[in-house]
CSV table of C-alpha atoms in Angstrom, one decimal:
chain,number,residue,atom,x,y,z
A,162,UNK,CA,-13.5,-1.0,-22.6
A,163,UNK,CA,-12.4,-4.5,-21.8
A,164,UNK,CA,-9.5,-4.8,-19.3
A,165,UNK,CA,-7.9,-7.6,-17.3
A,166,UNK,CA,-7.4,-7.3,-13.6
A,167,UNK,CA,-4.9,-9.5,-11.7
A,168,UNK,CA,-5.1,-9.3,-7.9
A,169,UNK,CA,-8.6,-9.3,-6.3
A,170,UNK,CA,-7.8,-8.2,-2.7
A,171,UNK,CA,-9.7,-5.5,-0.9
A,172,UNK,CA,-8.9,-2.8,-3.5
A,173,UNK,CA,-8.6,-4.9,-6.7
A,174,UNK,CA,-12.0,-6.5,-6.3
A,175,UNK,CA,-13.7,-3.2,-5.6
A,176,UNK,CA,-12.0,-1.6,-8.6
A,177,UNK,CA,-13.4,-4.4,-10.8
A,178,UNK,CA,-16.8,-3.7,-9.3
A,179,UNK,CA,-16.6,0.0,-9.9
A,180,UNK,CA,-15.5,-0.6,-13.5
A,181,UNK,CA,-18.3,-3.0,-14.1
A,182,UNK,CA,-20.8,-0.5,-12.7
A,183,UNK,CA,-19.3,2.1,-15.1
A,184,UNK,CA,-20.0,0.0,-18.2
A,185,UNK,CA,-16.6,-1.6,-18.7
A,186,UNK,CA,-15.9,-5.3,-19.1
A,187,UNK,CA,-13.4,-6.9,-16.6
A,188,UNK,CA,-11.6,-10.2,-17.0
A,189,UNK,CA,-10.5,-11.1,-13.5
A,190,UNK,CA,-7.9,-13.4,-12.1
A,191,UNK,CA,-6.5,-14.2,-8.7
A,192,UNK,CA,-4.7,-17.1,-7.1
A,193,UNK,CA,-7.8,-17.5,-4.9
A,194,UNK,CA,-10.6,-19.1,-6.7
A,195,UNK,CA,-13.1,-17.7,-4.1
A,196,UNK,CA,-12.0,-14.2,-4.9
A,197,UNK,CA,-12.6,-14.8,-8.6
A,198,UNK,CA,-16.0,-16.2,-7.9
A,199,UNK,CA,-16.9,-13.2,-5.8
A,200,UNK,CA,-16.3,-10.6,-8.6
A,201,UNK,CA,-17.8,-13.0,-11.2
A,202,UNK,CA,-21.0,-12.9,-9.2
A,203,UNK,CA,-21.0,-9.1,-9.8
A,204,UNK,CA,-20.6,-9.5,-13.5
A,205,UNK,CA,-16.9,-9.8,-14.1
A,206,UNK,CA,-15.6,-12.5,-16.6
A,207,UNK,CA,-13.7,-15.1,-14.5
A,208,UNK,CA,-10.3,-16.4,-15.6
A,209,UNK,CA,-8.6,-19.4,-14.1
A,210,UNK,CA,-5.1,-18.4,-15.1
A,211,UNK,CA,-3.1,-15.5,-16.5
A,212,UNK,CA,-3.1,-17.3,-19.9
A,213,UNK,CA,-6.9,-17.5,-19.9
A,214,UNK,CA,-7.1,-13.8,-18.9
A,215,UNK,CA,-4.9,-12.7,-21.8
A,216,UNK,CA,-6.8,-14.9,-24.3
A,217,UNK,CA,-10.0,-13.1,-23.3
A,218,UNK,CA,-8.7,-9.7,-24.2
A,219,UNK,CA,-8.5,-8.2,-27.7
A,220,UNK,CA,-5.4,-6.3,-28.8
A,221,UNK,CA,-4.3,-3.8,-27.8
A,222,UNK,CA,-4.7,-5.5,-24.5
A,223,UNK,CA,-4.6,-3.8,-21.1
A,224,UNK,CA,-3.8,-5.7,-17.9
A,225,UNK,CA,-4.0,-4.0,-14.5
A,226,UNK,CA,-1.9,-5.7,-11.8
A,227,UNK,CA,-3.1,-5.1,-8.2
A,228,UNK,CA,-0.8,-7.2,-6.1
A,229,UNK,CA,1.8,-6.6,-3.4
A,230,UNK,CA,5.0,-4.9,-4.6
A,231,UNK,CA,7.1,-7.9,-3.7
A,232,UNK,CA,5.3,-10.1,-6.3
A,233,UNK,CA,4.9,-7.6,-9.2
A,234,UNK,CA,8.0,-8.8,-11.0
A,235,UNK,CA,6.8,-12.4,-10.8
A,236,UNK,CA,3.4,-11.6,-12.3
A,237,UNK,CA,5.1,-9.6,-15.1
A,238,UNK,CA,7.3,-12.5,-15.8
A,239,UNK,CA,4.2,-14.7,-16.3
A,240,UNK,CA,2.5,-12.1,-18.5
A,241,UNK,CA,5.4,-10.9,-20.7
A,242,UNK,CA,5.5,-13.9,-23.1
A,243,UNK,CA,1.7,-13.8,-23.4
A,244,UNK,CA,1.6,-10.1,-24.5
A,245,UNK,CA,2.5,-8.4,-27.8
A,246,UNK,CA,3.6,-5.0,-29.0
A,247,UNK,CA,1.1,-2.3,-28.2
A,248,UNK,CA,-0.3,-4.0,-25.1
A,249,UNK,CA,-0.3,-2.1,-21.8
A,250,UNK,CA,0.6,-3.3,-18.3
A,251,UNK,CA,-0.5,-1.2,-15.4
A,252,UNK,CA,0.9,-1.6,-11.9
A,253,UNK,CA,-1.7,0.0,-9.5
A,254,UNK,CA,0.0,-1.1,-6.3
A,255,UNK,CA,2.7,0.6,-4.2
A,256,UNK,CA,5.9,-0.3,-6.1
A,257,UNK,CA,9.1,1.6,-5.6
A,258,UNK,CA,9.4,4.0,-8.5
A,259,UNK,CA,13.0,2.8,-9.2
A,260,UNK,CA,11.4,-0.6,-10.1
A,261,UNK,CA,8.9,1.2,-12.4
A,262,UNK,CA,11.8,2.7,-14.4
A,263,UNK,CA,13.5,-0.6,-14.7
A,264,UNK,CA,10.3,-2.5,-15.7
A,265,UNK,CA,9.4,0.1,-18.3
A,266,UNK,CA,12.8,-0.2,-19.9
A,267,UNK,CA,12.6,-4.0,-19.9
A,268,UNK,CA,9.2,-4.1,-21.5
A,269,UNK,CA,9.9,-1.4,-24.0
A,270,UNK,CA,12.2,-3.8,-25.9
A,271,UNK,CA,9.1,-5.9,-26.7
A,272,UNK,CA,7.0,-2.9,-27.5
A,273,UNK,CA,4.9,-3.4,-24.4
A,274,UNK,CA,3.8,-0.2,-22.6
A,275,UNK,CA,4.0,0.1,-18.8
A,276,UNK,CA,2.1,2.5,-16.6
A,277,UNK,CA,2.7,3.0,-12.9
A,278,UNK,CA,-0.5,4.2,-11.2
A,279,UNK,CA,-0.5,5.3,-7.6
A,280,UNK,CA,-3.9,4.5,-6.3
A,281,UNK,CA,-5.4,6.0,-3.2
A,282,UNK,CA,-8.9,5.4,-1.9
A,283,UNK,CA,-8.7,2.2,0.1
A,284,UNK,CA,-11.9,0.3,1.0
A,285,UNK,CA,-13.9,3.5,0.4
A,286,UNK,CA,-13.0,3.6,-3.3
A,287,UNK,CA,-15.8,1.5,-4.6
A,288,UNK,CA,-18.4,4.2,-3.7
A,289,UNK,CA,-16.2,7.3,-3.6
A,290,UNK,CA,-13.7,6.5,-6.3
A,291,UNK,CA,-9.9,6.4,-6.4
A,292,UNK,CA,-7.4,9.2,-6.6
A,293,UNK,CA,-5.0,8.1,-9.4
A,294,UNK,CA,-1.5,9.4,-10.0
A,295,UNK,CA,-0.2,8.1,-13.3
A,296,UNK,CA,3.3,7.7,-14.7
A,297,UNK,CA,4.2,6.5,-18.2
A,298,UNK,CA,4.0,7.3,-21.9
A,299,UNK,CA,1.2,9.6,-23.0
A,300,UNK,CA,-0.1,7.3,-25.7
A,301,UNK,CA,-0.7,4.5,-23.2
A,302,UNK,CA,-2.4,6.9,-20.8
A,303,UNK,CA,-4.7,8.0,-23.6
A,304,UNK,CA,-5.6,4.4,-24.4
A,305,UNK,CA,-6.5,3.8,-20.7
A,306,UNK,CA,-8.2,7.1,-20.0
A,307,UNK,CA,-11.8,5.7,-20.1
A,308,UNK,CA,-10.8,3.2,-17.4
A,309,UNK,CA,-8.9,5.8,-15.3
A,310,UNK,CA,-11.8,8.3,-15.5
A,311,UNK,CA,-14.3,5.7,-14.4
A,312,UNK,CA,-12.2,4.7,-11.4
A,313,UNK,CA,-11.7,8.3,-10.3
A,314,UNK,CA,-13.9,10.1,-7.8
A,315,UNK,CA,-15.4,12.2,-10.7
A,316,UNK,CA,-16.3,9.0,-12.5
A,317,UNK,CA,-15.9,10.5,-16.0
A,318,UNK,CA,-13.5,12.6,-18.1
A,319,UNK,CA,-13.7,16.4,-17.8
A,320,UNK,CA,-16.5,17.8,-19.8
A,321,UNK,CA,-14.4,20.4,-21.7
A,322,UNK,CA,-13.0,19.1,-25.0
A,323,UNK,CA,-13.8,15.5,-24.2
A,324,UNK,CA,-11.3,15.5,-21.3
A,325,UNK,CA,-8.3,16.5,-23.5
A,326,UNK,CA,-6.0,19.4,-22.9
A,327,UNK,CA,-5.3,21.9,-25.7
A,328,UNK,CA,-2.4,19.8,-27.0
A,329,UNK,CA,-4.5,16.6,-26.9
A,330,UNK,CA,-2.9,15.1,-23.8
A,331,UNK,CA,-4.9,12.6,-21.8
A,332,UNK,CA,-5.3,12.8,-18.0
A,333,UNK,CA,-4.2,16.5,-18.1
A,334,UNK,CA,-4.6,19.3,-15.5
A,335,UNK,CA,-8.4,19.3,-16.3
A,336,UNK,CA,-8.6,15.6,-15.3
A,337,UNK,CA,-7.0,16.4,-11.9
A,338,UNK,CA,-10.4,18.0,-11.0
A,339,UNK,CA,-11.9,14.6,-11.5
A,340,UNK,CA,-9.3,12.9,-9.4
A,341,UNK,CA,-6.8,11.5,-11.9
A,342,UNK,CA,-3.6,13.0,-13.4
A,343,UNK,CA,-0.8,12.0,-15.7
A,344,UNK,CA,2.1,13.1,-13.5
A,345,UNK,CA,5.0,12.4,-15.9
A,346,UNK,CA,7.1,9.7,-17.4
A,347,UNK,CA,7.6,6.1,-16.0
A,348,UNK,CA,8.0,6.2,-12.2
A,349,UNK,CA,6.3,9.6,-11.7
A,350,UNK,CA,3.0,8.1,-10.7
A,351,UNK,CA,4.5,6.0,-7.9
A,352,UNK,CA,6.9,8.8,-6.9
A,353,UNK,CA,3.9,11.1,-6.3
A,354,UNK,CA,2.0,8.3,-4.5
A,355,UNK,CA,5.1,7.6,-2.4
A,356,UNK,CA,5.2,11.2,-1.2
A,357,UNK,CA,1.4,11.2,-0.7
A,358,UNK,CA,1.8,8.3,1.7
A,359,UNK,CA,4.7,10.0,3.5
A,360,UNK,CA,2.4,13.0,4.0
A,361,UNK,CA,-0.3,10.6,5.2
A,362,UNK,CA,2.1,9.3,7.9
A,363,UNK,CA,2.7,12.9,9.1
A,364,UNK,CA,-1.0,13.8,9.2
A,365,UNK,CA,-1.9,10.6,11.1
A,366,UNK,CA,0.9,11.3,13.6
A,367,UNK,CA,-0.3,14.8,14.2
A,368,UNK,CA,-3.8,13.7,14.9
A,369,UNK,CA,-2.6,10.9,17.2
A,370,UNK,CA,-0.2,13.1,19.2
A,371,UNK,CA,-2.7,15.9,19.6
A,372,UNK,CA,-5.5,13.6,20.7
A,373,UNK,CA,-3.1,11.9,23.1
A,374,UNK,CA,-2.5,15.3,24.7
A,375,UNK,CA,-6.3,15.7,25.1
A,376,UNK,CA,-6.6,12.2,26.5
A,377,UNK,CA,-4.1,13.1,29.3
A,378,UNK,CA,-5.6,16.5,30.1
A,379,UNK,CA,-6.8,15.0,33.4
A,380,UNK,CA,-3.2,14.4,34.7
A,381,UNK,CA,-3.7,16.9,37.5
A,382,UNK,CA,-6.5,14.7,39.0
A,383,UNK,CA,-4.1,11.9,39.8
A,384,UNK,CA,-2.1,12.2,43.0
A,385,UNK,CA,1.5,11.4,42.2
A,386,UNK,CA,3.9,10.6,44.9
A,387,UNK,CA,6.8,13.0,45.2
A,388,UNK,CA,10.1,11.5,44.0
A,389,UNK,CA,13.2,12.6,42.3
A,390,UNK,CA,13.1,10.5,39.2
A,391,UNK,CA,10.1,12.1,37.5
A,392,UNK,CA,9.4,15.8,37.2
A,393,UNK,CA,6.0,16.7,38.7
A,394,UNK,CA,3.3,18.8,37.2
A,395,UNK,CA,4.1,22.4,38.0
A,396,UNK,CA,0.4,23.2,38.7
A,397,UNK,CA,-2.0,20.2,38.7
A,398,UNK,CA,-4.9,22.6,38.7
A,399,UNK,CA,-4.3,23.3,35.0
A,400,UNK,CA,-4.7,19.7,34.0
A,401,UNK,CA,-8.1,18.6,35.5
A,402,UNK,CA,-10.1,18.1,32.3
A,403,UNK,CA,-11.8,14.8,31.7
A,404,UNK,CA,-12.4,15.3,28.0
A,405,UNK,CA,-14.6,13.2,25.7
A,406,UNK,CA,-12.0,12.8,22.9
A,407,UNK,CA,-14.5,11.0,20.6
A,408,UNK,CA,-16.9,13.9,20.9
A,409,UNK,CA,-14.1,16.4,20.2
A,410,UNK,CA,-13.1,14.6,17.0
A,411,UNK,CA,-16.8,14.7,16.0
A,412,UNK,CA,-17.1,18.4,16.5
A,413,UNK,CA,-13.9,19.0,14.6
A,414,UNK,CA,-15.4,17.3,11.6
A,415,UNK,CA,-17.9,20.1,11.2
A,416,UNK,CA,-16.4,23.5,10.0
A,417,UNK,CA,-12.9,23.0,11.5
A,418,UNK,CA,-9.9,23.8,9.4
A,419,UNK,CA,-8.4,20.4,10.4
A,420,UNK,CA,-11.4,18.3,9.2
A,421,UNK,CA,-10.4,15.5,6.8
A,422,UNK,CA,-11.2,12.0,5.7
A,423,UNK,CA,-8.6,10.8,8.2
A,424,UNK,CA,-10.4,12.7,11.0
A,425,UNK,CA,-13.7,11.1,9.8
A,426,UNK,CA,-12.2,7.7,10.2
A,427,UNK,CA,-10.7,8.6,13.6
A,428,UNK,CA,-14.1,9.9,14.9
A,429,UNK,CA,-15.8,6.7,13.7
A,430,UNK,CA,-13.2,4.5,15.4
A,431,UNK,CA,-13.6,6.4,18.7
A,432,UNK,CA,-17.4,6.1,18.5
A,433,UNK,CA,-17.1,2.4,18.2
A,434,UNK,CA,-14.4,1.9,20.8
A,435,UNK,CA,-13.8,5.0,22.9
A,436,UNK,CA,-10.7,3.5,24.7
A,437,UNK,CA,-9.5,1.8,21.5
A,438,UNK,CA,-9.1,-1.4,23.5
A,439,UNK,CA,-9.3,-3.4,20.2
A,440,UNK,CA,-5.8,-2.1,19.2
A,441,UNK,CA,-2.4,-2.9,20.5
A,442,UNK,CA,-0.8,0.2,19.0
A,443,UNK,CA,1.8,-1.7,16.9
A,444,UNK,CA,1.8,0.5,13.8
A,445,UNK,CA,3.1,-1.0,10.5
A,446,UNK,CA,4.8,0.8,7.7
A,447,UNK,CA,4.5,-0.6,4.2
A,448,UNK,CA,7.6,1.2,2.8
A,449,UNK,CA,6.4,4.4,1.2
A,450,UNK,CA,7.2,6.5,4.3
A,451,UNK,CA,10.8,5.1,4.3
A,452,UNK,CA,11.2,5.8,0.6
A,453,UNK,CA,9.9,9.4,1.0
A,454,UNK,CA,12.5,10.1,3.7
A,455,UNK,CA,15.2,8.5,1.5
A,456,UNK,CA,14.2,10.7,-1.4
A,457,UNK,CA,14.3,13.8,0.9
A,458,UNK,CA,17.8,12.8,2.1
A,459,UNK,CA,19.1,12.2,-1.5
A,460,UNK,CA,17.7,15.5,-2.7
A,461,UNK,CA,18.7,17.5,0.4
A,462,UNK,CA,15.1,18.5,1.3
A,463,UNK,CA,14.3,18.9,5.0
A,464,UNK,CA,11.4,16.5,6.0
A,465,UNK,CA,11.3,16.8,9.8
A,466,UNK,CA,7.6,15.8,10.3
A,467,UNK,CA,7.7,12.9,7.8
A,468,UNK,CA,10.9,11.5,9.4
A,469,UNK,CA,9.5,11.8,12.9
A,470,UNK,CA,6.3,10.1,11.9
A,471,UNK,CA,8.2,7.2,10.4
A,472,UNK,CA,10.4,6.8,13.5
A,473,UNK,CA,7.3,6.9,15.7
A,474,UNK,CA,6.0,3.8,13.8
A,475,UNK,CA,9.3,2.0,14.4
A,476,UNK,CA,9.1,2.8,18.1
A,477,UNK,CA,5.5,1.5,18.3
A,478,UNK,CA,6.7,-1.9,17.3
A,479,UNK,CA,9.2,-2.1,20.2
A,480,UNK,CA,12.3,-1.1,18.1
A,481,UNK,CA,13.3,1.5,20.7
A,482,UNK,CA,13.3,-1.0,23.6
A,483,UNK,CA,17.1,-1.6,23.6
A,484,UNK,CA,17.9,2.1,23.3
A,485,UNK,CA,15.6,2.9,26.3
A,486,UNK,CA,17.3,0.2,28.4
A,487,UNK,CA,20.6,1.8,27.5
A,488,UNK,CA,19.3,5.2,28.7
A,489,UNK,CA,18.3,3.6,32.0
A,490,UNK,CA,21.6,1.9,32.4
A,491,UNK,CA,23.5,5.2,31.8
A,492,UNK,CA,21.4,7.0,34.3
A,493,UNK,CA,22.0,4.3,36.9
A,494,UNK,CA,25.7,4.5,36.2
A,495,UNK,CA,26.3,8.2,36.4
A,496,UNK,CA,23.7,9.2,38.9
A,497,UNK,CA,22.5,6.0,40.7
A,498,UNK,CA,19.0,6.5,39.3
A,499,UNK,CA,17.1,3.3,39.8
A,500,UNK,CA,14.5,2.6,37.0
A,501,UNK,CA,10.9,2.9,38.2
A,502,UNK,CA,8.8,-0.3,38.0
A,503,UNK,CA,5.9,0.0,35.7
């Protein structure tokens, strides 16, 4: 199948390469000419503009957009007058699902199909494939299924019945075993990916907090001066372990119930830099964690872990500094507690 790809960053470029390796033809465009040249060297057809990209595709055309959420609407505005009824636009980034519903409605008037595809796999996707969570009309999903199957970790459609469910639906429950799934109507793909990323925040925070406890298991070996402002260890003897946290993450990777790809990445990072001196600890959030918590609030669903993990990221960027100063000011006011120097 021939497909256009707009956006050749870390994920977009590797998706082009995986599709090319799978026998598809990709027409690739990016505002960076160097990015276009890089994928052209791997067999992709280069385009110097969105217009050239669309001209290189035959109807019904499929154009996959892999750009930051903030610029998706601008890219669609460029493409819309170039496309015709029956063509398909795919947003594989991390757009808010509310935007997907709006875009699908706007494009439907022109007969253009819109798919929102939550894409997970990161820089490992080229070799290991991408987990794809798809929202949109079933006919458009069926048209794109060869591409979706190639991008997925399974690399193909399910063997049974050519990948189709009993009713002929593409990307069905059987396809989930390959790593791609039609989750529902427009917005469903990015809604599922949104919650996926919220869960990711929680998992990452759990690993980070647990390993931090291990990293401070030697607290009893440090002689602390007795003072009233900080509660002392009840029994320092119980905290005299100098643990190799990197080695512990490695052993957990083998046979442990908490083994995961995130743990693999953690173990690799600690093997390279045991003290993590290359990191400042300022953790970004790209929006999906916030949107997940907002959805939990609106639907009345408790999400304690996901909320706490999100707030921890805010704190890591210094957003709790003023609140902490207020705490010290109140303690000084009511009890004369002088803040300890760092």
